[in-house]
Amino acid sequence: MLESLAKRLGLRTNPTIFFVSAGLMILFLLLLLAFPAQIGTVFGTGREWIVTNLGWFFIVGVTAWLLFLAYVALSRYGHLRLGADDSRPEYSNLSWFAMLFAGGIGTILMFWGVAEPISHFSNPPFAGVDPHSAQAAQDAMSISLYHLSLHTWAIFTLPGLAFGYFVYRFKLPLRVSSVFYPFLKERIHGPIGKAIDVFAVIGTLFGLAVSLGLGTSQVGAGLHALVPAIPNGTGTRLAVITVLTAVAVASIVAGLDKGVKRLSNINILMAVGLMLFVLFSGETVFLLRQIIESAGQYAQDLPRLAFWNDAMAQFTKEGGWGWSGDWTVFYWAWTVTWAPFMGVFLARISRGRTIRQFVLGVLVAPSVFTLVWFAIFGWSAMELDGIGSDGGPISAAVDESVPLAMFEFFSNFPAATLIQGIAVVVVALFFATSSDSASLVVDMLCVGTTDAGPTRQRVFWGVSEGFLAASLIWLGGDEGLAALQQVITVIGLPIFILVFLMVFALIKGLGQERKKALALKFEGVDLGRRTDSGPPPTREPAARREE
């Protein structure tokens, strides 16, 4: 029945995954609109239980992923390509970096670049640290980098590596279920595999809705700062999300190469220009010194932060789960809902790269950019707010409304109105690139290949994402987003477990490749010759493989 319906609608997709995902999304949205308070209570209780009892699991889990990825990249498997041994990357390094960054956390860096360092600067999480002190500033920078550099990109890199490895070397469908082929074998095509894929689609849609809501609130705040006559309310946000969804849909129709690639390149250039303006218009020498010092401070603090889960909170703070539950656990639960989207997207644009190139590129390049971004924006904001003082206007803006922080910050620079306008455009473009990238990936998850589905199919997901975020804004603005944040933490747990299982799938898959190479070598078979099944043998000399 579903297949005949898909044919009548002119769709080219897996009918079960497409219609079940769409139906569950619509059903959940209707329930959220009809019973926001009740759903908020249920998921609020679920979130409290998760962060109190399993917060440590999120924190140690992401750290374990980061260590595993470093091991794989530097191991004997690092030379294997995501694809045939003779395949080469489709995109230049610059375009590749721009797409993975803009499709990843560009919106979040714009949103938190000033707000997060100022938040920890004003309210230090560690006992004995005075607000607005030099120590509070150093801790704030290390914490911000911990949340949005290596650990965040480890959450994206692990599924990206798993997808690229199993899809391209085992020639499996481009779906989350394919990663579990070592365990499920042909059952990835059955009910279990389809259930995994449906859940991945739902998690991606709702995870993206949180980010789009944050981006829209910041664009609305920026427009209000530029033109006070424009109210910073629900109507403005709905208008913003309507316009930007239309831009995203236009990019979706254009496709990955013409749409997403072009928007990503424009976006990253504008963001870099904005960052350089702050660097050279502010305390340039101070900021250059802080880039270097912040890197060392982050490296020094990382071992402590990577395992710190605020275990003493129950004795010293109110709320049960403490600071790490409100910040780190929520970050990881939220970010992991993006893991299927970013994993498939990274695999799609990284075919032909070696495992070593992929892991080091995806982990290191965006993390270095994040370090420079936070050092420039964060330290500029804390310096303007007054290190050693009782706080300033930027802290007050964060307390009033987080989306206002960036625009209060820019009011201290020359040509403030122009720069605030550029910032609005950058946030808007990040919004559009995240939306169109996610729409294309959700469509790929349903189709099962890297080939784009029919235009109407891709547009459906783009419009659905915009409508989902718009409905939450219409429902109650910040209250609607707060309710979704509760949902995201709960949805994040099973997705987190799925991603954790990808570690073991990769271990088994790479082990099979090693055994195959050794067997071929023992039998005297030409290791450069492709085989009909399983991962292709490597063309590397035997001596190289044994290193």
Coordinates of C-alpha atoms in Angstrom, one line a residue:
M1 CA 0.0 0.0 0.0
L2 CA 2.8 2.4 0.9
E3 CA 4.6 1.6 -2.3
S4 CA 1.6 2.4 -4.4
L5 CA 1.1 5.6 -2.6
A6 CA 4.7 6.6 -3.1
K7 CA 4.3 5.9 -6.9
R8 CA 1.1 8.0 -7.1
L9 CA 2.9 10.9 -5.4
G10 CA 5.9 10.6 -7.7
L11 CA 8.3 9.8 -4.9
R12 CA 11.5 7.7 -5.1
T13 CA 12.2 6.6 -1.6
N14 CA 11.8 3.7 0.8
P15 CA 8.0 4.0 1.5
T16 CA 8.2 2.6 5.0
I17 CA 10.9 4.9 6.2
F18 CA 9.5 8.0 4.5
F19 CA 5.8 7.7 5.5
V20 CA 6.4 6.4 9.0
S21 CA 8.9 9.2 9.7
A22 CA 6.6 11.8 8.3
G23 CA 3.6 10.4 10.1
L24 CA 5.4 10.3 13.5
M25 CA 6.7 13.8 13.0
I26 CA 3.2 15.1 12.3
L27 CA 1.7 13.2 15.2
F28 CA 4.3 14.3 17.7
L29 CA 3.9 17.9 16.5
L30 CA 0.1 17.8 16.9
L31 CA 0.5 16.3 20.4
L32 CA 3.0 19.0 21.3
L33 CA 0.7 21.8 20.0
A34 CA -2.3 20.2 21.8
F35 CA -0.7 19.3 25.2
P36 CA 2.4 21.5 25.6
A37 CA 2.3 21.6 29.4
Q38 CA 1.7 17.8 29.8
I39 CA 4.4 16.9 27.4
G40 CA 6.8 19.4 29.0
T41 CA 6.2 17.7 32.4
V42 CA 6.7 14.2 31.1
F43 CA 9.9 15.0 29.2
G44 CA 11.0 17.3 32.0
T45 CA 10.8 14.4 34.4
G46 CA 12.6 12.1 31.9
R47 CA 15.4 14.7 31.5
E48 CA 15.8 15.0 35.2
W49 CA 16.2 11.2 35.6
I50 CA 18.6 11.0 32.7
V51 CA 21.0 13.7 33.7
T52 CA 20.9 12.6 37.4
N53 CA 21.5 8.9 36.7
L54 CA 23.2 8.8 33.3
G55 CA 24.8 12.2 33.0
W56 CA 28.2 10.5 33.7
F57 CA 27.5 8.1 30.8
F58 CA 27.2 11.0 28.3
I59 CA 30.3 12.7 29.6
V60 CA 32.6 9.7 29.7
G61 CA 31.1 8.4 26.4
V62 CA 32.0 11.3 24.3
T63 CA 35.5 11.4 25.8
A64 CA 35.9 7.7 24.9
W65 CA 34.8 8.4 21.3
L66 CA 37.4 11.1 21.0
L67 CA 40.2 8.7 22.2
F68 CA 38.9 5.9 19.9
L69 CA 38.9 8.2 16.8
A70 CA 42.5 9.3 17.6
Y71 CA 43.6 5.7 17.8
V72 CA 41.9 4.7 14.5
A73 CA 43.4 7.7 12.7
L74 CA 46.9 6.9 13.9
S75 CA 46.7 3.1 13.5
R76 CA 47.5 0.9 10.6
Y77 CA 43.9 1.5 9.3
G78 CA 44.5 5.2 8.7
H79 CA 45.5 4.7 5.1
L80 CA 42.2 3.0 4.1
R81 CA 40.0 5.1 1.9
L82 CA 36.3 5.8 2.3
G83 CA 35.5 4.2 -1.0
A84 CA 37.5 2.2 -3.5
D85 CA 41.3 2.2 -3.1
D86 CA 41.7 4.3 -6.3
S87 CA 39.0 6.8 -5.4
R88 CA 39.9 10.4 -4.7
P89 CA 38.1 13.3 -2.9
E90 CA 35.4 15.0 -4.9
Y91 CA 35.8 18.5 -3.3
S92 CA 38.8 20.7 -2.6
N93 CA 39.9 21.0 1.0
L94 CA 38.5 24.6 1.2
S95 CA 35.1 23.6 -0.1
W96 CA 35.0 20.5 2.0
F97 CA 35.8 22.4 5.2
A98 CA 33.3 25.2 4.4
M99 CA 30.5 22.6 3.9
L100 CA 31.2 20.5 7.0
F101 CA 31.5 23.6 9.1
A102 CA 28.6 25.6 7.9
G103 CA 26.4 22.5 7.9
G104 CA 27.6 21.7 11.4
I105 CA 27.7 24.3 14.2
G106 CA 28.1 27.6 12.4
T107 CA 24.7 28.8 13.8
I108 CA 25.8 27.7 17.3
L109 CA 29.1 29.5 17.2
M110 CA 27.3 32.7 16.2
F111 CA 24.8 32.2 19.0
W112 CA 27.2 31.2 21.8
G113 CA 30.5 32.9 20.6
V114 CA 29.8 35.8 23.1
A115 CA 27.1 34.4 25.3
E116 CA 28.7 31.2 26.6
P117 CA 32.1 32.7 27.7
I118 CA 30.2 35.6 29.3
S119 CA 27.8 33.2 31.0
H120 CA 30.6 31.2 32.7
F121 CA 32.5 34.5 33.3
S122 CA 29.5 35.9 35.3
N123 CA 28.5 32.6 36.9
P124 CA 31.6 30.4 37.4
P125 CA 30.8 26.7 37.8
F126 CA 33.9 25.9 40.0
A127 CA 33.8 26.5 43.7
G128 CA 36.0 29.3 45.1
V129 CA 36.2 31.3 41.8
D130 CA 34.9 34.8 41.9
P131 CA 32.6 36.1 39.1
H132 CA 34.3 38.4 36.6
S133 CA 37.8 37.5 37.9
A134 CA 40.8 36.6 35.8
Q135 CA 40.4 33.0 36.8
A136 CA 36.7 33.0 35.9
A137 CA 37.7 34.3 32.5
Q138 CA 40.3 31.6 31.9
D139 CA 37.8 28.9 33.1
A140 CA 35.1 30.3 30.9
M141 CA 37.3 30.1 27.8
S142 CA 38.4 26.5 28.5
I143 CA 34.8 25.4 29.2
S144 CA 33.5 27.0 26.0
L145 CA 36.2 25.3 23.9
Y146 CA 35.4 22.0 25.7
H147 CA 31.8 22.2 24.7
L148 CA 32.2 23.3 21.1
S149 CA 35.5 22.0 19.7
L150 CA 37.1 18.5 19.8
H151 CA 34.3 16.8 21.8
T152 CA 31.5 18.2 19.7
W153 CA 33.2 17.2 16.5
A154 CA 34.0 13.8 17.9
I155 CA 30.2 13.3 18.1
F156 CA 30.0 14.1 14.4
T157 CA 33.2 12.4 13.3
L158 CA 32.4 8.9 14.7
P159 CA 29.1 8.3 12.7
G160 CA 30.6 10.0 9.7
L161 CA 33.5 7.6 9.7
A162 CA 31.1 4.6 10.3
F163 CA 28.8 5.7 7.4
G164 CA 31.7 6.3 5.0
Y165 CA 33.4 3.1 5.9
F166 CA 30.5 0.7 5.7
V167 CA 28.5 2.4 2.9
Y168 CA 31.4 2.9 0.5
R169 CA 33.6 -0.1 1.3
F170 CA 30.8 -2.6 1.9
K171 CA 28.5 -1.0 -0.8
L172 CA 25.5 -0.8 1.6
P173 CA 22.6 1.7 1.5
L174 CA 23.3 5.2 2.8
R175 CA 21.3 4.7 6.0
V176 CA 22.1 4.5 9.7
S177 CA 21.1 0.9 9.9
S178 CA 24.0 0.0 7.5
V179 CA 26.5 0.8 10.2
F180 CA 25.2 -2.2 12.2
Y181 CA 25.8 -4.7 9.3
P182 CA 28.5 -6.5 11.3
F183 CA 25.8 -7.4 13.9
L184 CA 22.6 -7.5 11.9
K185 CA 23.8 -8.7 8.5
E186 CA 20.8 -8.8 6.1
R187 CA 18.4 -7.8 8.8
I188 CA 19.4 -4.2 8.2
H189 CA 16.9 -4.4 5.4
G190 CA 14.1 -5.7 7.7
P191 CA 12.0 -4.2 10.5
I192 CA 14.9 -3.7 12.9
G193 CA 16.9 -1.7 10.3
K194 CA 13.9 0.3 9.3
A195 CA 13.1 1.1 12.9
I196 CA 16.7 2.4 13.4
D197 CA 16.4 4.6 10.3
V198 CA 13.0 6.0 11.3
F199 CA 14.3 7.0 14.7
A200 CA 17.4 8.6 13.1
V201 CA 15.2 10.7 10.9
I202 CA 13.0 11.8 13.8
G203 CA 15.9 12.7 16.0
T204 CA 17.5 14.7 13.2
L205 CA 14.4 16.7 12.5
F206 CA 13.8 17.6 16.2
G207 CA 17.4 18.2 16.9
L208 CA 17.6 20.6 14.0
A209 CA 14.4 22.4 15.2
V210 CA 16.2 23.5 18.4
S211 CA 19.1 25.0 16.4
L212 CA 16.7 26.7 13.9
G213 CA 14.7 28.1 16.8
L214 CA 17.9 29.6 18.4
G215 CA 19.0 31.0 15.1
T216 CA 15.6 32.6 14.4
S217 CA 15.5 34.2 17.9
Q218 CA 19.0 35.7 17.3
V219 CA 18.0 37.0 13.8
G220 CA 14.9 38.5 15.4
A221 CA 16.9 40.1 18.2
G222 CA 19.4 41.5 15.6
L223 CA 16.6 43.0 13.5
H224 CA 15.2 44.7 16.6
A225 CA 18.6 46.0 17.5
L226 CA 19.0 47.5 14.0
V227 CA 15.5 48.8 13.7
P228 CA 13.8 49.2 17.2
A229 CA 10.5 49.7 15.4
I230 CA 10.6 46.0 14.5
P231 CA 9.3 44.1 17.5
N232 CA 11.4 41.2 18.9
G233 CA 8.4 39.0 19.2
T234 CA 6.7 35.9 17.8
G235 CA 5.4 37.6 14.7
T236 CA 8.9 38.7 13.7
R237 CA 10.4 35.3 14.3
L238 CA 7.7 33.6 12.2
A239 CA 8.4 36.0 9.4
V240 CA 12.1 35.3 9.7
I241 CA 11.7 31.6 9.7
T242 CA 9.4 31.8 6.7
V243 CA 11.8 33.8 4.6
L244 CA 14.8 31.7 5.6
T245 CA 13.0 28.4 5.0
A246 CA 12.2 29.7 1.5
V247 CA 16.0 30.4 0.9
A248 CA 16.8 26.9 2.2
V249 CA 14.2 25.3 -0.1
A250 CA 15.7 27.2 -3.1
S251 CA 19.1 25.8 -2.2
I252 CA 17.6 22.3 -1.8
V253 CA 16.2 22.5 -5.3
A254 CA 19.6 23.6 -6.6
G255 CA 21.2 20.5 -5.0
L256 CA 24.4 19.9 -3.1
D257 CA 27.0 21.2 -5.6
K258 CA 25.2 24.3 -6.7
G259 CA 23.1 25.1 -3.6
V260 CA 24.7 23.9 -0.4
K261 CA 28.3 24.3 -1.6
R262 CA 27.7 27.9 -2.8
L263 CA 25.9 29.0 0.3
S264 CA 28.5 27.4 2.5
N265 CA 31.4 29.1 0.8
I266 CA 29.7 32.5 0.9
N267 CA 28.8 31.9 4.5
I268 CA 32.2 30.9 5.8
L269 CA 33.9 33.8 4.0
M270 CA 31.5 36.3 5.7
A271 CA 32.0 34.7 9.1
V272 CA 35.8 34.9 8.7
G273 CA 35.5 38.5 7.6
L274 CA 33.4 39.3 10.7
M275 CA 36.0 37.6 13.0
L276 CA 38.9 39.5 11.4
F277 CA 37.0 42.8 11.9
V278 CA 36.7 42.1 15.6
L279 CA 40.4 41.1 15.8
F280 CA 41.7 44.2 14.1
S281 CA 39.2 46.6 15.5
G282 CA 39.7 45.5 19.1
E283 CA 42.8 44.8 21.3
T284 CA 44.7 43.0 18.5
V285 CA 47.9 42.2 20.3
F286 CA 45.9 41.0 23.4
L287 CA 43.7 38.8 21.3
L288 CA 46.6 37.3 19.4
R289 CA 48.3 36.5 22.7
Q290 CA 45.1 35.0 24.0
I291 CA 44.7 32.7 21.0
I292 CA 48.0 31.1 21.9
E293 CA 47.4 31.1 25.6
S294 CA 43.9 29.8 25.4
A295 CA 45.1 26.8 23.3
G296 CA 47.6 25.9 26.1
Q297 CA 45.0 26.5 28.8
Y298 CA 42.5 24.4 27.0
A299 CA 45.0 21.6 26.6
Q300 CA 45.8 21.8 30.3
D301 CA 42.2 21.9 31.4
L302 CA 40.9 19.3 29.0
P303 CA 41.7 16.1 31.0
R304 CA 39.8 17.6 34.0
L305 CA 36.9 18.8 32.0
A306 CA 36.6 15.6 29.9
F307 CA 35.8 13.6 33.0
W308 CA 34.2 16.2 35.3
N309 CA 30.5 15.5 35.9
D310 CA 29.9 17.6 39.0
A311 CA 29.5 14.5 41.2
M312 CA 29.5 16.6 44.4
A313 CA 26.6 18.8 43.2
Q314 CA 24.1 16.9 45.5
F315 CA 26.0 18.1 48.5
T316 CA 26.9 21.6 47.4
K317 CA 24.2 22.8 45.0
E318 CA 20.5 22.8 44.4
G319 CA 18.9 21.0 41.5
G320 CA 20.3 17.5 41.9
W321 CA 22.3 17.2 38.8
G322 CA 24.4 20.4 39.1
W323 CA 26.0 22.5 36.5
S324 CA 27.2 19.7 34.2
G325 CA 23.6 18.5 33.8
D326 CA 22.4 21.9 32.7
W327 CA 25.3 22.5 30.3
T328 CA 27.5 19.6 29.3
V329 CA 24.9 16.8 29.4
F330 CA 22.4 18.9 27.5
Y331 CA 25.0 19.8 24.9
W332 CA 26.0 16.2 24.3
A333 CA 22.3 15.0 24.2
W334 CA 21.4 17.8 21.8
T335 CA 24.5 17.4 19.6
V336 CA 24.1 13.7 19.3
T337 CA 20.6 14.2 17.8
W338 CA 22.5 15.8 14.9
A339 CA 24.9 12.8 14.7
P340 CA 22.9 10.9 12.0
F341 CA 22.5 14.1 9.9
M342 CA 26.1 15.2 10.2
G343 CA 27.4 11.7 9.9
V344 CA 25.7 11.0 6.6
F345 CA 26.5 14.6 5.4
L346 CA 30.2 14.2 6.2
A347 CA 30.3 10.8 4.5
R348 CA 28.6 12.2 1.4
I349 CA 31.1 15.0 1.0
S350 CA 34.2 12.9 2.1
R351 CA 34.2 9.9 -0.3
G352 CA 37.7 9.2 -1.5
R353 CA 39.5 10.5 1.6
T354 CA 41.5 8.2 3.8
I355 CA 40.4 7.4 7.4
R356 CA 43.4 9.5 8.6
Q357 CA 42.5 12.4 6.4
F358 CA 38.9 12.3 7.4
V359 CA 39.3 12.0 11.2
L360 CA 42.1 14.5 11.5
G361 CA 40.4 16.9 9.1
V362 CA 37.0 16.8 10.7
L363 CA 38.3 16.9 14.2
V364 CA 41.2 19.3 13.9
A365 CA 40.2 21.9 11.3
P366 CA 36.9 23.0 12.8
S367 CA 38.3 22.8 16.3
V368 CA 41.2 25.1 15.4
F369 CA 38.6 27.5 13.9
T370 CA 36.5 27.3 17.0
L371 CA 39.5 28.1 19.2
V372 CA 40.3 31.2 17.2
W373 CA 36.6 32.2 17.1
F374 CA 36.1 31.9 20.8
A375 CA 39.4 33.5 21.7
I376 CA 38.6 36.5 19.6
F377 CA 34.9 36.9 20.4
G378 CA 35.0 35.6 24.0
W379 CA 38.0 37.4 25.2
S380 CA 36.9 40.6 23.5
A381 CA 33.5 40.4 25.2
M382 CA 35.0 39.6 28.6
E383 CA 37.6 42.5 28.2
L384 CA 34.8 44.9 27.3
D385 CA 32.6 43.7 30.1
G386 CA 35.4 44.3 32.6
I387 CA 37.8 41.6 33.9
G388 CA 38.1 42.2 37.7
S389 CA 35.0 44.4 37.8
D390 CA 31.5 43.7 39.0
G391 CA 30.2 43.0 35.5
G392 CA 29.1 45.1 32.6
P393 CA 26.5 45.6 29.9
I394 CA 27.3 42.4 28.0
S395 CA 26.7 40.3 31.2
A396 CA 23.5 42.2 31.7
A397 CA 22.4 41.5 28.1
V398 CA 23.0 37.8 28.6
D399 CA 21.0 37.8 31.8
E400 CA 18.2 39.6 29.9
S401 CA 18.2 37.6 26.7
V402 CA 21.0 35.4 25.3
P403 CA 20.2 36.2 21.7
L404 CA 20.9 39.9 22.4
A405 CA 24.5 39.2 23.6
M406 CA 26.1 39.3 20.2
F407 CA 24.5 42.6 19.2
E408 CA 25.2 44.3 22.6
F409 CA 28.8 43.2 22.0
F410 CA 29.0 44.7 18.5
S411 CA 27.6 48.0 19.8
N412 CA 31.1 48.7 21.2
F413 CA 32.7 48.6 17.7
P414 CA 33.0 51.2 14.9
A415 CA 30.2 51.1 12.3
A416 CA 28.2 49.2 14.9
T417 CA 24.9 49.3 12.8
L418 CA 26.6 47.9 9.7
I419 CA 28.4 45.2 11.6
Q420 CA 25.2 44.2 13.4
G421 CA 23.5 44.0 10.0
I422 CA 26.3 41.7 8.6
A423 CA 26.0 39.5 11.7
V424 CA 22.3 39.1 11.1
V425 CA 23.0 38.0 7.5
V426 CA 25.7 35.5 8.7
V427 CA 23.3 34.0 11.2
A428 CA 20.6 33.8 8.6
L429 CA 22.9 32.1 6.1
F430 CA 24.1 29.6 8.7
F431 CA 20.4 28.9 9.4
A432 CA 19.8 28.3 5.7
T433 CA 22.8 26.0 5.2
S434 CA 21.9 24.0 8.2
S435 CA 18.3 23.6 7.0
D436 CA 19.1 22.7 3.4
S437 CA 22.0 20.3 4.4
A438 CA 19.7 18.5 6.9
S439 CA 16.9 18.3 4.3
L440 CA 19.2 16.7 1.7
V441 CA 20.5 14.3 4.3
V442 CA 17.1 13.3 5.6
D443 CA 16.1 12.6 2.0
M444 CA 19.3 10.5 1.6
L445 CA 18.4 8.5 4.7
C446 CA 15.0 7.7 3.2
V447 CA 16.3 7.0 -0.3
G448 CA 19.3 5.0 0.8
T449 CA 21.7 6.5 -1.8
T450 CA 23.7 9.6 -2.4
D451 CA 21.6 10.4 -5.4
A452 CA 19.1 13.2 -4.8
G453 CA 15.5 12.2 -4.7
P454 CA 12.7 14.0 -6.7
T455 CA 12.5 17.8 -6.0
R456 CA 9.1 17.5 -4.4
Q457 CA 10.5 14.9 -2.0
R458 CA 13.4 17.1 -0.9
V459 CA 11.3 20.2 -0.6
F460 CA 8.9 18.3 1.7
W461 CA 11.6 17.8 4.3
G462 CA 12.8 21.4 4.0
V463 CA 9.3 22.8 4.4
S464 CA 8.7 20.3 7.3
E465 CA 11.7 21.5 9.2
G466 CA 10.7 25.1 8.8
F467 CA 7.1 24.4 9.8
L468 CA 8.2 22.4 12.8
A469 CA 10.4 25.2 14.2
A470 CA 7.7 27.8 13.3
S471 CA 5.1 25.8 15.1
L472 CA 7.2 25.7 18.3
I473 CA 7.8 29.5 18.1
W474 CA 4.1 30.1 17.5
L475 CA 3.2 27.8 20.4
G476 CA 4.9 30.0 22.9
G477 CA 8.3 31.3 21.8
D478 CA 10.9 30.4 24.4
E479 CA 8.5 28.2 26.2
G480 CA 7.9 26.1 23.1
L481 CA 11.7 25.8 22.6
A482 CA 12.2 25.0 26.3
A483 CA 9.7 22.1 25.9
L484 CA 11.6 20.8 22.9
Q485 CA 14.9 21.0 24.7
Q486 CA 13.4 18.6 27.3
V487 CA 12.3 16.3 24.5
I488 CA 15.8 16.5 22.9
T489 CA 17.5 15.3 26.0
V490 CA 15.2 12.3 26.2
I491 CA 15.5 11.5 22.5
G492 CA 19.2 12.0 22.7
L493 CA 19.7 9.0 25.1
P494 CA 18.8 6.1 22.6
I495 CA 20.6 8.0 19.8
F496 CA 23.6 8.2 22.0
I497 CA 23.5 4.5 22.6
L498 CA 23.2 3.9 18.8
V499 CA 26.3 6.0 18.2
F500 CA 28.2 4.2 21.0
L501 CA 27.4 0.9 19.3
M502 CA 29.1 2.3 16.2
V503 CA 32.4 2.1 18.0
F504 CA 32.0 -1.7 18.3
A505 CA 30.7 -2.0 14.7
L506 CA 33.8 -0.2 13.4
I507 CA 36.1 -2.4 15.6
K508 CA 34.5 -5.5 14.1
G509 CA 34.5 -4.1 10.5
L510 CA 38.2 -3.0 10.6
G511 CA 39.1 -6.4 12.2
Q512 CA 37.5 -8.2 9.3
E513 CA 39.4 -6.0 6.9
R514 CA 42.7 -6.9 8.7
K515 CA 41.9 -10.6 8.6
K516 CA 41.0 -10.4 4.9
A517 CA 44.3 -8.7 4.0
L518 CA 46.3 -11.2 6.0
A519 CA 44.4 -14.1 4.3
L520 CA 45.0 -12.7 0.9
K521 CA 48.7 -12.2 1.6
F522 CA 49.1 -15.7 2.9
E523 CA 47.4 -17.1 -0.2
G524 CA 49.7 -15.0 -2.5
V525 CA 46.8 -13.1 -4.0
D526 CA 47.4 -9.7 -5.6
L527 CA 46.2 -7.3 -2.9
G528 CA 45.4 -4.6 -5.4
R529 CA 42.7 -6.6 -7.1
R530 CA 39.1 -5.8 -6.1
T531 CA 36.9 -8.6 -4.8
D532 CA 33.2 -9.2 -5.3
S533 CA 32.2 -8.9 -1.7
G534 CA 33.2 -7.3 1.5
P535 CA 35.7 -4.4 1.8
P536 CA 38.2 -4.1 -1.0
P537 CA 41.8 -5.2 -0.3
T538 CA 44.4 -2.4 0.0
R539 CA 47.0 -1.6 -2.6
E540 CA 49.5 -0.6 0.0
P541 CA 52.8 -2.7 0.0
A542 CA 52.9 -5.5 2.6
A543 CA 55.7 -3.8 4.5
R544 CA 53.6 -0.6 4.8
R545 CA 50.5 -2.6 6.1
E546 CA 52.6 -4.3 8.8
E547 CA 53.8 -1.0 10.2

